[in-house]
Amino acid sequence: MEISKPGLCEGCEENTASNRCVDCSLNFCPFCTKPHKTVPATRGHKVITLDEYKQSTPASRLSHDKVYCTIHPENVVKFFCDTCQVAVCSDCTVVEHRIPEHVHITLQVAVDTYAIQLQGLATNVKEKEKEAKICRQEAEQTRGELKQQRLEEKNKVIEKAEDTINEAKMKAEKNKQMANKKEKEAIQKAKKKAEEIIAKAERERDESIRNAERERKETIRKVDRERDETIQKAEREEQRLIEELETEYSARIKQAEVELDDWEMKHGNISSTCTYLDTLMHHGSPARLMSTKQETIVSAEQMVAIETEYTKPNFVRFEPADEKAEHEILGRLRFVYMCDVSQCTVDNIPKHVVKGDSINLVIRTKDSLGKQVDPIQEEVRVKVENPSGSEEDIQVKDNRDGTHAVTITTHEMGKMAVTATVGGQPIPGSPINMTVQRMKKIGKRGSGDGEFNSPRRTVLSKHGDYFTADTGNNRIVRTDQGGNFKSSFTFTGPQFKQPFKPMDIAISADDTLYMTDGNNKQVVVSDVNGDLIQCFGQKELKYPHGIAVSPVDGSVYVTDWNGWSCTDKGDHKVVKYTQDGNFIHSFGKFGTKDGEFRGPSSVAVNSQGLVFISDYGKDCISVFNASNQFLHRIGSSGKSDGQLSSPTCVDTDRDGHVYVSDYANRVQKFDSSGRFICRIDSKEDGLSYPKGVTVISNGSSSRLAVADTGNDCIKIYAV
């Protein structure tokens, strides 16, 4: 119920309003008032001047203003709902604001009551206006004070700034003067130092020139001296070599002349006898033939008995010295002989050959008497016909002592032929036929040389020898790659209260051997000759089993469990040491969860530092990173391809492949993620409880050494 304020006429909206229609609550100008009073629809409305309206009280104004209901727009508001505190029409009192829920009073009574309340509020507002006036005055005074204070403080800042600027200018000027002074001093000092440096440099230059001149002269003297010494030595060596040649060849020529005279005489006698026999047979009379029969037969037999095989003497050949020779300038004399191919031999022929093996043959050149000699001109050559039919010439190294070294690496399985010739003639026994197999066997059951009793893992040294943990015989056995026994060794002393029992063996990059000693619960370290270096691990280890040396950082990993029961909840862990035997840490415990063990039987570390543990009781390989965090498993329980049954040993190759032996009497190959690739052995190989697998790398080829523990031998497979 809004009442328009006086201003513009609410009819034409152009002229100033002077009157108000109480019924419409609109203000009109005199021009609009007239039609409002005459139009039939509004002629009954009450119109008063605005002055009369302003002078009226709220109570009296009610009689002038007519306000219409917002709910019933056609009705004038006449009542006030005291319950809802809202003005209502007569219809509202019946519908929306019915009694007794709502209390009604007339609008006039409500206005009179509210007028009294407004009067009190007006009195309070006037008091508040006085207080506000006082505050306004104080605010104006404060504003003036602030303006004055601002001016004063501003003047202080300006004054301080001027003082600071002047001080800065003075200080800058002073610093400039000091800088100029320092510059002059520095320039003088620099000039003086430069003069000193120049003088020193000139002295050093002169000294360097003198030193260079002295060094040049000394070098020239040294070069001249070395030249003279070399010339003198060369002349002496030349004279010596010529004298030796003269001596050797003079003796040989003299001997040859003697032999020539002898052969001329023999030839003359034989020729005379031939002529005599020919004349006798063609021109002799019967009486002549018979009368000289006896002496003729004797003479002819004597001629036939003469040895007519001529043996050439050995020759002396000058062999120029190469640049690496330390004691020879010109060279040396080399005695060479006539070689008899029929006497030459090829030695060191292996009995068994596996793909990837290096065959090291030795060819011996000999004379007609079987004596090993350095041949005169005969070239020693070797050619190989591979199983595929391709041929290749093999390099032959002349050792200058009548022996020639030949190394042949096998790349294919099948029949291979090796032909060795001297001077184009094949050596007896050539071609040598060999069969390159997928597997060869080393050793047999026993305790003698080249025999094994429950062997475990085999490792390869840098010099090409195998070292095998011969557990049942309490020793380490050394063989060459052909399986030929070389030596064996064990250990005794204060640190071996029980017989040494090697459960596993590993080898470091410098050919140091690391062995787990099951009886004495320690790690034994030695060189390849069996000389003890140290023992360690007695404090941490209870049942040491598998061992490996990391190719990344050289750390030594040892698996620790009793080796018999997978249900014993004792220590089932992996212990890590430095190569010096210092304890680093251990990880793992008994259990079936990831990262736990039930019989960690062996360990391997690949080129990325990943650690592979064969878990005998969980039928899997557990893989850890270098920080000992579990990554994943390889294999599951079973005897099918890709499954494992009590895995006994694990190893890896440089390509990341994983090899595992288990009690299903087999060896399987996996990729690094655990995907099954193939089975290495075959049922016909008859593996029995294999407890060791080792990847043997030899140049570009690899083989797998499998400890066939139940059959007491080592089997080498091509992979």
XYZ file of C-alpha atoms in Angstrom:
719
model
C 0.000 0.000 0.000
C 2.376 2.678 -1.308
C 1.463 6.488 -1.230
C 3.128 8.478 -4.036
C 5.198 11.463 -2.954
C 4.220 15.010 -4.282
C 6.145 16.016 -7.348
C 5.115 15.567 -10.956
C 1.514 14.936 -11.802
C 0.809 11.246 -11.937
C -1.649 11.830 -14.736
C 0.237 13.846 -17.378
C 3.667 13.321 -15.755
C 4.635 16.869 -16.878
C 3.116 19.486 -14.523
C 3.612 19.906 -10.788
C 1.052 18.103 -8.670
C -1.133 20.239 -6.360
C -4.031 17.947 -5.446
C -4.465 14.372 -4.210
C -7.244 11.846 -4.892
C -7.783 10.068 -1.588
C -9.595 7.137 -3.233
C -6.914 6.538 -5.921
C -3.954 7.641 -3.739
C -2.669 9.627 -6.771
C -1.407 13.237 -7.070
C -2.659 15.421 -9.916
C -2.019 18.885 -11.362
C -4.955 21.335 -11.645
C -5.410 20.382 -15.303
C -5.699 16.659 -14.592
C -7.816 17.193 -11.444
C -10.739 18.596 -13.393
C -11.337 15.597 -15.697
C -10.769 13.254 -12.747
C -13.709 14.898 -10.937
C -15.963 14.826 -14.011
C -15.344 11.339 -15.410
C -18.247 9.088 -14.297
C -15.903 6.414 -13.003
C -14.108 8.801 -10.605
C -16.503 11.709 -10.041
C -17.348 10.338 -6.618
C -13.713 10.300 -5.445
C -12.625 12.734 -2.709
C -9.969 15.205 -3.920
C -8.065 17.502 -1.472
C -5.079 19.801 -1.831
C -1.638 18.552 -1.001
C -1.307 21.152 1.768
C -4.427 19.779 3.437
C -3.026 16.265 3.075
C 0.307 17.176 4.646
C -1.316 18.944 7.634
C -3.525 15.985 8.438
C -2.620 13.493 11.242
C -2.157 9.792 10.527
C -5.543 9.168 12.094
C -7.290 11.824 10.098
C -5.326 10.840 6.995
C -6.921 7.489 7.146
C -10.245 9.138 6.483
C -8.762 10.753 3.419
C -6.663 7.885 1.971
C -8.297 4.790 0.735
C -6.032 1.768 0.610
C -7.136 -1.362 -1.252
C -6.563 -4.965 -0.199
C -3.726 -6.816 -2.002
C -5.705 -10.089 -1.876
C -9.121 -8.625 -2.779
C -8.186 -5.585 -4.938
C -11.818 -4.371 -5.208
C -12.151 -3.951 -1.382
C -10.919 -1.054 0.763
C -8.814 -1.968 3.775
C -10.837 -1.321 6.966
C -9.468 -3.699 9.581
C -6.124 -4.717 11.131
C -5.345 -8.336 12.041
C -3.552 -8.009 15.336
C -2.529 -11.678 15.150
C -0.752 -11.352 11.791
C 0.095 -7.630 12.140
C -1.305 -6.886 8.677
C -4.126 -4.592 7.290
C -7.094 -6.543 5.832
C -10.447 -6.014 4.160
C -13.821 -7.319 5.284
C -13.504 -10.370 3.015
C -10.154 -11.259 4.572
C -11.763 -11.380 8.032
C -14.074 -14.072 6.739
C -11.671 -16.093 4.592
C -7.955 -15.690 5.289
C -8.132 -14.146 8.792
C -11.117 -15.801 10.433
C -11.855 -15.563 14.101
C -11.265 -16.946 16.638
C -7.796 -17.849 15.265
C -7.272 -14.188 14.324
C -8.018 -11.044 16.402
C -9.364 -8.058 14.425
C -9.485 -4.351 15.302
C -10.607 -1.419 13.209
C -7.988 0.270 11.165
C -8.656 3.555 13.029
C -7.907 1.960 16.445
C -4.739 0.422 15.044
C -3.637 3.784 13.617
C -4.288 5.621 16.899
C -2.233 3.039 18.814
C 0.553 3.130 16.261
C 0.515 7.004 16.296
C 1.347 6.969 20.018
C 4.171 4.494 19.363
C 5.470 6.635 16.516
C 5.446 9.723 18.766
C 7.722 7.925 21.232
C 9.996 6.784 18.476
C 10.158 10.330 17.095
C 11.227 11.674 20.511
C 13.998 9.084 20.719
C 15.101 9.867 17.162
C 15.356 13.582 17.989
C 17.598 12.790 20.983
C 19.702 10.601 18.775
C 19.867 13.447 16.203
C 21.343 15.752 18.865
C 23.941 13.137 19.776
C 24.760 12.594 16.088
C 25.186 16.336 15.630
C 27.710 16.438 18.452
C 29.551 13.457 16.892
C 29.501 15.193 13.506
C 31.033 18.285 15.073
C 33.714 16.206 16.778
C 34.345 14.423 13.466
C 34.722 17.755 11.689
C 37.156 18.881 14.374
C 39.065 15.601 14.086
C 39.196 15.972 10.313
C 40.694 19.405 10.699
C 43.214 18.134 13.204
C 44.125 15.254 10.864
C 44.587 17.632 7.950
C 46.852 19.784 10.089
C 48.720 16.711 11.378
C 49.054 15.403 7.829
C 50.566 18.695 6.717
C 52.973 18.756 9.643
C 54.067 15.148 9.161
C 54.322 15.647 5.411
C 56.592 18.616 6.014
C 58.687 16.444 8.343
C 58.982 13.744 5.632
C 59.924 16.354 3.027
C 62.468 17.872 5.392
C 63.895 14.435 6.250
C 63.986 13.503 2.565
C 65.824 16.693 1.704
C 68.301 16.038 4.526
C 68.742 12.410 3.408
C 69.181 13.404 -0.235
C 71.705 16.066 0.668
C 73.499 13.583 2.910
C 73.447 10.970 0.140
C 74.807 13.499 -2.322
C 77.566 14.446 0.078
C 78.302 10.791 0.829
C 78.266 9.931 -2.885
C 80.629 12.774 -3.604
C 82.880 11.607 -0.807
C 82.733 8.015 -2.083
C 83.480 9.227 -5.600
C 86.524 11.013 -4.309
C 87.546 7.866 -2.419
C 86.860 5.744 -5.514
C 88.950 8.060 -7.640
C 91.693 7.856 -5.064
C 91.438 4.067 -4.887
C 91.412 3.906 -8.669
C 94.594 5.896 -8.855
C 96.155 3.740 -6.144
C 94.907 0.539 -7.852
C 96.200 1.726 -11.213
C 99.547 2.528 -9.700
C 99.574 -0.809 -7.880
C 98.466 -2.639 -11.030
C 101.103 -0.899 -13.067
C 103.677 -1.787 -10.488
C 102.416 -5.397 -10.335
C 102.266 -5.526 -14.107
C 105.814 -4.315 -14.268
C 106.766 -6.970 -11.741
C 104.803 -9.600 -13.679
C 106.355 -8.456 -16.927
C 109.767 -8.546 -15.338
C 109.018 -11.964 -13.871
C 107.535 -13.156 -17.160
C 110.597 -11.906 -18.967
C 112.773 -13.725 -16.463
C 110.640 -16.864 -16.834
C 110.668 -16.421 -20.592
C 114.418 -16.123 -20.617
C 114.659 -19.075 -18.235
C 112.246 -21.109 -20.401
C 114.243 -20.218 -23.478
C 117.436 -21.283 -21.743
C 115.756 -24.472 -20.483
C 114.357 -25.190 -23.920
C 117.760 -24.645 -25.430
C 119.343 -26.918 -22.826
C 116.597 -29.520 -23.348
C 117.016 -29.283 -27.111
C 120.742 -29.760 -26.826
C 120.270 -32.587 -24.331
C 117.649 -34.219 -26.570
C 119.944 -33.900 -29.565
C 122.775 -35.389 -27.562
C 120.472 -38.164 -26.346
C 119.132 -38.805 -29.847
C 122.645 -38.828 -31.259
C 123.762 -41.114 -28.461
C 120.804 -43.493 -28.975
C 121.395 -43.364 -32.731
C 125.051 -44.177 -32.278
C 124.231 -46.905 -29.776
C 121.571 -48.335 -32.110
C 123.930 -48.177 -35.044
C 126.710 -49.777 -33.040
C 124.347 -52.429 -31.678
C 122.914 -53.043 -35.131
C 126.412 -53.323 -36.583
C 127.456 -55.679 -33.790
C 124.240 -57.674 -34.181
C 124.674 -57.693 -37.942
C 128.209 -58.937 -37.585
C 127.134 -61.531 -35.032
C 124.225 -62.759 -37.125
C 126.368 -62.918 -40.263
C 129.095 -64.750 -38.376
C 126.510 -67.180 -36.953
C 125.017 -67.636 -40.409
C 128.466 -68.172 -41.888
C 129.330 -70.616 -39.135
C 126.071 -72.524 -39.409
C 125.969 -72.584 -43.189
C 129.732 -73.254 -43.533
C 129.319 -76.345 -41.385
C 126.222 -77.365 -43.303
C 127.880 -76.727 -46.682
C 130.966 -78.655 -45.595
C 128.757 -81.480 -44.390
C 126.794 -81.290 -47.632
C 130.046 -81.527 -49.633
C 131.112 -84.561 -47.634
C 127.701 -86.121 -48.172
C 127.910 -85.176 -51.869
C 131.264 -86.927 -52.224
C 129.806 -89.907 -50.442
C 126.768 -89.982 -52.681
C 128.943 -89.542 -55.781
C 131.015 -92.515 -54.721
C 127.885 -94.557 -53.911
C 126.313 -93.524 -57.171
C 129.526 -94.449 -59.069
C 129.674 -97.876 -57.451
C 126.005 -98.540 -58.104
C 126.345 -97.331 -61.729
C 129.425 -99.526 -62.280
C 127.604 -102.506 -60.838
C 124.610 -101.825 -63.085
C 126.910 -101.606 -66.144
C 128.725 -104.802 -65.147
C 125.467 -106.697 -64.633
C 124.063 -105.433 -67.919
C 127.241 -106.471 -69.832
C 127.334 -109.818 -68.092
C 123.679 -110.553 -68.933
C 123.901 -109.515 -72.570
C 127.458 -110.426 -73.568
C 128.831 -112.886 -70.971
C 129.409 -116.519 -71.843
C 127.766 -119.233 -69.800
C 131.109 -120.116 -68.274
C 131.676 -116.480 -67.371
C 128.233 -116.167 -65.806
C 128.596 -119.241 -63.635
C 132.208 -118.642 -62.623
C 131.349 -115.140 -61.207
C 127.963 -116.083 -59.756
C 128.833 -115.846 -56.087
C 130.805 -112.624 -56.196
C 128.254 -111.061 -58.575
C 125.351 -111.804 -56.192
C 127.274 -110.412 -53.197
C 128.189 -107.252 -55.083
C 124.628 -106.704 -56.329
C 123.156 -107.292 -52.851
C 125.634 -104.808 -51.394
C 124.504 -102.169 -53.881
C 120.825 -102.874 -53.179
C 121.430 -102.582 -49.432
C 122.791 -99.047 -49.737
C 120.370 -96.555 -48.027
C 119.289 -94.169 -50.740
C 116.944 -91.902 -48.751
C 118.457 -88.454 -48.465
C 117.687 -86.447 -45.351
C 117.955 -82.738 -45.774
C 119.706 -80.891 -42.964
C 117.921 -78.280 -40.907
C 118.082 -74.739 -42.197
C 118.806 -71.479 -40.419
C 116.348 -68.708 -41.242
C 116.649 -65.063 -40.308
C 113.481 -63.824 -38.605
C 113.252 -60.013 -38.422
C 112.399 -58.505 -35.060
C 109.050 -56.768 -34.599
C 108.517 -53.409 -32.909
C 107.743 -55.044 -29.540
C 111.122 -56.806 -29.335
C 113.100 -55.508 -26.353
C 116.465 -57.190 -26.729
C 116.745 -57.527 -30.493
C 117.171 -54.815 -33.092
C 117.543 -56.779 -36.285
C 116.054 -60.129 -35.345
C 117.152 -63.649 -34.595
C 118.177 -66.834 -36.314
C 115.542 -69.517 -36.360
C 116.363 -73.166 -36.964
C 113.781 -74.785 -39.217
C 113.573 -78.328 -40.391
C 112.095 -80.456 -43.070
C 108.734 -81.656 -41.912
C 107.397 -85.159 -42.489
C 103.594 -84.848 -42.709
C 103.163 -88.538 -41.975
C 104.669 -87.951 -38.523
C 102.588 -84.835 -37.678
C 99.732 -85.109 -35.156
C 96.608 -83.283 -33.984
C 96.264 -83.427 -30.206
C 93.679 -82.398 -27.579
C 90.736 -83.716 -29.591
C 87.676 -83.656 -27.278
C 85.595 -86.746 -26.720
C 82.320 -84.839 -26.539
C 81.389 -81.488 -28.069
C 78.414 -79.307 -27.141
C 77.143 -76.374 -29.151
C 78.965 -73.297 -27.919
C 82.098 -75.199 -26.835
C 85.518 -73.830 -27.738
C 87.695 -76.647 -29.094
C 91.404 -75.971 -28.475
C 93.459 -78.215 -30.773
C 97.253 -78.484 -30.830
C 99.003 -79.417 -34.109
C 102.533 -80.796 -33.758
C 104.895 -80.741 -36.767
C 107.588 -83.459 -36.746
C 110.461 -84.685 -38.866
C 110.846 -88.152 -40.295
C 112.197 -89.449 -36.987
C 109.124 -88.198 -35.121
C 110.990 -85.333 -33.494
C 108.962 -82.166 -32.981
C 110.430 -79.521 -35.275
C 109.722 -76.029 -36.550
C 109.000 -76.603 -40.274
C 110.943 -74.785 -43.012
C 108.290 -73.552 -45.402
C 105.320 -75.832 -44.962
C 102.173 -73.821 -44.131
C 99.882 -75.248 -41.485
C 96.207 -74.715 -42.315
C 92.912 -75.802 -40.725
C 89.500 -75.853 -42.367
C 86.155 -76.714 -40.750
C 83.090 -78.064 -42.487
C 80.085 -77.151 -40.321
C 76.984 -79.336 -39.900
C 75.126 -77.052 -42.330
C 77.751 -77.750 -45.021
C 79.376 -74.316 -44.881
C 83.167 -74.156 -44.683
C 85.447 -71.750 -42.884
C 89.195 -71.331 -42.534
C 90.371 -71.262 -38.941
C 93.214 -69.051 -37.781
C 96.354 -70.974 -36.794
C 98.817 -69.553 -34.279
C 102.450 -70.607 -34.825
C 104.140 -70.956 -31.437
C 107.602 -71.174 -33.140
C 108.399 -74.376 -31.293
C 106.835 -76.969 -33.560
C 103.346 -76.514 -32.107
C 100.429 -74.635 -33.582
C 97.352 -73.562 -31.580
C 93.872 -73.726 -33.097
C 90.611 -72.586 -31.440
C 87.298 -73.647 -32.988
C 83.965 -72.420 -31.596
C 80.954 -74.575 -32.401
C 77.789 -72.785 -33.483
C 75.698 -75.611 -34.931
C 74.613 -79.041 -33.780
C 75.353 -82.020 -35.989
C 78.378 -83.611 -37.664
C 81.447 -81.408 -38.126
C 84.697 -82.224 -39.982
C 88.069 -80.623 -39.181
C 90.825 -80.913 -41.804
C 94.433 -80.034 -40.856
C 97.134 -79.831 -43.524
C 100.864 -79.155 -43.620
C 102.171 -77.915 -46.924
C 98.869 -78.879 -48.498
C 99.136 -82.508 -47.323
C 96.565 -83.770 -44.777
C 97.854 -84.794 -41.375
C 97.155 -88.461 -40.549
C 93.658 -88.860 -39.141
C 92.430 -85.785 -40.984
C 89.612 -84.965 -41.491
C 88.671 -85.341 -37.835
C 84.978 -86.037 -37.549
C 83.100 -84.744 -34.517
C 79.445 -84.639 -33.542
C 78.288 -81.419 -31.934
C 75.612 -82.443 -29.444
C 73.031 -80.630 -27.348
C 74.424 -82.216 -24.178
C 77.589 -83.784 -22.865
C 78.322 -85.535 -19.602
C 81.222 -84.828 -17.237
C 82.209 -87.239 -14.465
C 80.707 -90.336 -12.919
C 79.869 -91.737 -9.479
C 82.845 -92.161 -7.159
C 85.442 -90.354 -5.072
C 88.452 -90.555 -7.391
C 89.820 -88.058 -9.874
C 87.051 -86.841 -12.171
C 84.345 -88.527 -10.096
C 81.488 -86.976 -8.085
C 79.216 -87.774 -5.167
C 76.013 -85.666 -5.081
C 77.462 -82.655 -6.928
C 75.803 -79.234 -6.756
C 76.455 -76.103 -8.762
C 79.328 -75.652 -11.290
C 80.986 -72.300 -12.135
C 83.423 -71.248 -14.881
C 86.616 -69.280 -14.231
C 88.056 -66.614 -16.514
C 90.747 -69.095 -17.590
C 88.136 -71.582 -18.798
C 88.101 -74.182 -15.997
C 85.017 -75.633 -14.296
C 84.771 -75.643 -10.478
C 82.109 -77.957 -9.029
C 80.821 -78.240 -5.457
C 81.288 -81.995 -4.902
C 79.097 -82.071 -1.788
C 79.182 -85.791 -1.005
C 82.986 -85.916 -1.275
C 83.446 -82.705 0.805
C 85.570 -81.011 -1.838
C 85.750 -78.713 -4.867
C 86.647 -80.395 -8.188
C 88.419 -78.549 -11.007
C 88.124 -79.778 -14.613
C 88.729 -78.302 -18.023
C 85.814 -77.664 -20.387
C 86.379 -81.038 -21.979
C 85.654 -82.654 -18.623
C 89.277 -83.679 -17.968
C 90.175 -83.711 -14.278
C 92.779 -81.131 -13.251
C 92.693 -80.967 -9.433
C 90.532 -80.968 -6.311
C 90.813 -79.321 -2.902
C 89.139 -79.133 0.504
C 89.750 -77.094 3.673
C 90.920 -77.901 7.181
C 92.017 -75.890 10.196
C 90.587 -74.121 13.252
C 87.651 -72.715 11.295
C 86.588 -76.201 10.161
C 85.525 -78.118 13.255
C 83.422 -80.338 11.007
C 84.439 -81.595 7.525
C 84.040 -78.920 4.849
C 80.700 -79.496 3.071
C 80.138 -77.253 0.015
C 76.393 -76.702 -0.462
C 76.808 -74.189 -3.291
C 79.542 -72.247 -5.098
C 79.800 -68.842 -6.805
C 82.646 -66.983 -8.492
C 83.350 -63.232 -8.637
C 84.632 -61.143 -11.530
C 88.216 -61.489 -10.242
C 88.014 -65.319 -10.064
C 87.510 -65.495 -6.303
C 85.475 -68.519 -5.166
C 82.659 -68.188 -2.589
C 81.280 -71.416 -1.081
C 78.595 -72.112 1.531
C 79.838 -74.615 4.112
C 76.779 -76.461 5.447
C 78.578 -78.318 8.226
C 80.350 -75.289 9.706
C 77.561 -72.779 8.910
C 79.770 -70.229 7.181
C 80.885 -68.822 3.833
C 84.335 -69.959 2.684
C 86.386 -67.738 0.329
C 89.427 -68.955 -1.636
C 91.321 -68.443 -4.875
C 91.051 -70.887 -7.792
C 94.026 -72.863 -6.434
C 92.172 -73.626 -3.210
C 94.225 -71.269 -1.036
C 91.945 -70.090 1.791
C 91.338 -66.336 1.959
C 88.775 -66.044 4.757
C 85.573 -67.380 6.323
C 82.595 -65.269 7.417
C 78.905 -65.390 8.354
C 79.126 -67.560 11.472
C 77.166 -64.980 13.518
C 74.279 -64.573 11.077
C 73.978 -67.967 9.378
C 72.376 -71.081 10.790
C 71.919 -73.261 7.693
C 73.642 -71.563 4.702
C 72.575 -73.033 1.396
C 72.604 -71.055 -1.879
C 75.096 -68.304 -2.733
C 75.544 -65.733 -5.529
C 77.744 -62.716 -6.262
C 75.970 -59.697 -7.731
C 77.410 -58.649 -11.115
C 76.231 -55.085 -10.378
C 77.901 -54.181 -7.081
C 79.714 -57.405 -6.069
C 77.505 -58.030 -3.023
C 77.315 -61.622 -1.780
C 73.818 -63.100 -1.252
C 73.321 -66.238 0.887
C 70.076 -68.174 1.409
C 69.669 -69.529 4.937
C 67.452 -72.477 5.933
C 67.948 -75.953 7.291
C 67.775 -77.588 3.880
C 65.557 -80.406 5.050
C 62.173 -79.266 6.345
C 59.992 -76.578 4.745
C 57.645 -76.594 7.738
C 60.301 -75.758 10.334
C 59.571 -72.126 11.217
C 63.209 -71.386 11.901
C 65.239 -68.905 9.894
C 64.120 -68.769 6.275
C 65.902 -65.696 4.980
C 68.415 -64.158 2.574
C 71.546 -62.541 4.010
C 73.574 -59.909 2.150
C 77.324 -59.292 2.672
C 80.124 -57.328 1.091
C 82.833 -59.365 -0.630
C 85.004 -58.693 2.430
C 82.436 -60.516 4.562
C 80.870 -57.492 6.255
C 77.195 -58.014 7.104
C 74.869 -55.567 5.289
C 71.351 -56.777 6.103
C 68.934 -59.683 5.696
C 65.364 -59.950 4.446
C 62.522 -62.477 4.472
C 61.031 -64.807 7.059
C 59.061 -68.042 7.234
C 55.611 -67.797 5.660
C 53.496 -68.166 2.552
C 52.910 -64.493 1.759
C 54.762 -62.559 -0.914
C 58.289 -61.797 0.297
C 58.232 -64.732 2.754
C 59.946 -68.115 2.295
C 59.427 -71.812 2.938
C 62.846 -73.114 2.013
C 64.970 -70.609 0.025
C 67.230 -73.151 -1.703
C 69.320 -70.978 -4.059
C 69.843 -67.411 -5.248
C 70.822 -65.669 -8.499
C 71.336 -61.977 -9.358
C 70.962 -60.706 -12.928
C 72.708 -57.814 -14.699
C 69.989 -55.351 -13.566
C 70.466 -56.264 -9.916
C 67.202 -58.231 -9.624
C 67.408 -61.040 -7.058
C 65.843 -64.464 -7.837
C 65.182 -66.899 -4.960
C 64.112 -70.503 -5.594
C 61.578 -71.344 -2.875
C 61.583 -75.099 -2.337
C 58.417 -75.222 -0.218
C 56.311 -72.639 -2.122
C 57.059 -74.134 -5.573
C 58.040 -70.806 -7.103
C 60.809 -68.318 -7.803
C 60.432 -65.084 -5.794
C 61.812 -61.997 -7.538
C 63.061 -58.938 -5.604
C 64.594 -55.627 -6.681
C 67.970 -54.362 -5.445
C 66.198 -52.729 -2.473
C 64.844 -56.143 -1.388
C 61.265 -55.222 -2.356
C 59.172 -58.142 -3.605
C 58.192 -57.792 -7.282
C 56.513 -60.989 -8.490
C 56.619 -64.792 -8.590
C 57.637 -67.166 -11.349
C 55.849 -70.510 -11.560
C 53.135 -72.265 -9.582
C 52.766 -75.672 -7.945
C 52.659 -78.554 -10.413
C 54.612 -80.656 -12.886
C 53.278 -79.225 -16.155
C 55.263 -76.859 -18.354
C 55.685 -73.530 -16.581
C 54.883 -75.048 -13.174
C 57.420 -75.949 -10.488
C 57.759 -78.830 -8.077
C 60.193 -78.102 -5.230
C 62.627 -75.891 -7.231
C 66.219 -76.585 -6.204
C 68.287 -74.012 -8.125
C 67.927 -70.880 -10.283
C 70.219 -68.855 -12.547
C 69.884 -66.123 -15.202
C 71.652 -65.256 -18.458
C 72.696 -61.895 -19.920
C 69.458 -61.692 -21.948
C 67.312 -61.876 -18.806
C 66.182 -65.495 -19.209
C 65.644 -67.527 -16.041
C 66.615 -71.233 -15.696
C 65.163 -73.409 -12.929
C 65.797 -77.013 -11.882
C 63.223 -78.831 -9.750
C 62.382 -82.217 -8.266
C 60.280 -83.083 -11.312
C 63.715 -84.019 -12.750
C 63.890 -81.267 -15.373
C 65.256 -77.797 -16.177
C 62.912 -75.106 -17.521
C 63.557 -71.761 -19.210
C 61.420 -68.653 -18.507
C 61.590 -65.026 -19.585
C 62.162 -62.338 -16.963
C 58.414 -61.849 -16.428
C 57.896 -65.567 -15.706
C 56.486 -66.700 -19.051
C 57.448 -70.303 -19.831
C 59.674 -70.632 -22.923
C 60.851 -74.237 -23.153
C 62.296 -77.242 -21.369
C 66.089 -77.534 -21.654
C 66.555 -81.256 -21.040
C 64.561 -84.192 -22.389
C 63.169 -87.273 -20.664
C 65.809 -89.379 -22.444
C 68.543 -87.461 -20.551
C 67.360 -89.112 -17.338
C 67.988 -86.251 -14.929
C 67.678 -87.341 -11.308
C 67.127 -84.695 -8.598
C 69.112 -81.903 -10.318
C 70.313 -79.473 -7.650
C 72.394 -77.017 -9.635
C 72.040 -74.880 -12.784
C 74.655 -72.409 -13.991
C 74.728 -70.324 -17.146
C 78.198 -70.668 -18.714
C 78.958 -67.743 -21.031
C 81.788 -68.190 -23.519
C 82.095 -65.276 -25.898
C 78.871 -64.925 -27.864
C 77.542 -68.376 -26.933
C 76.073 -69.741 -23.712
C 75.683 -73.178 -22.213
C 73.969 -74.490 -19.127
C 75.796 -76.638 -16.579
C 73.296 -78.857 -14.747
C 74.290 -80.793 -11.648
C 72.610 -84.183 -12.153
C 72.896 -84.882 -8.437
C 71.117 -88.215 -8.414
C 73.364 -89.552 -11.205
C 76.558 -88.014 -9.710
C 77.607 -86.101 -12.823
C 77.498 -82.733 -14.542
C 75.621 -82.331 -17.829
C 76.407 -79.429 -20.150
C 73.539 -78.264 -22.390
C 73.520 -75.947 -25.369
C 71.029 -73.086 -24.875
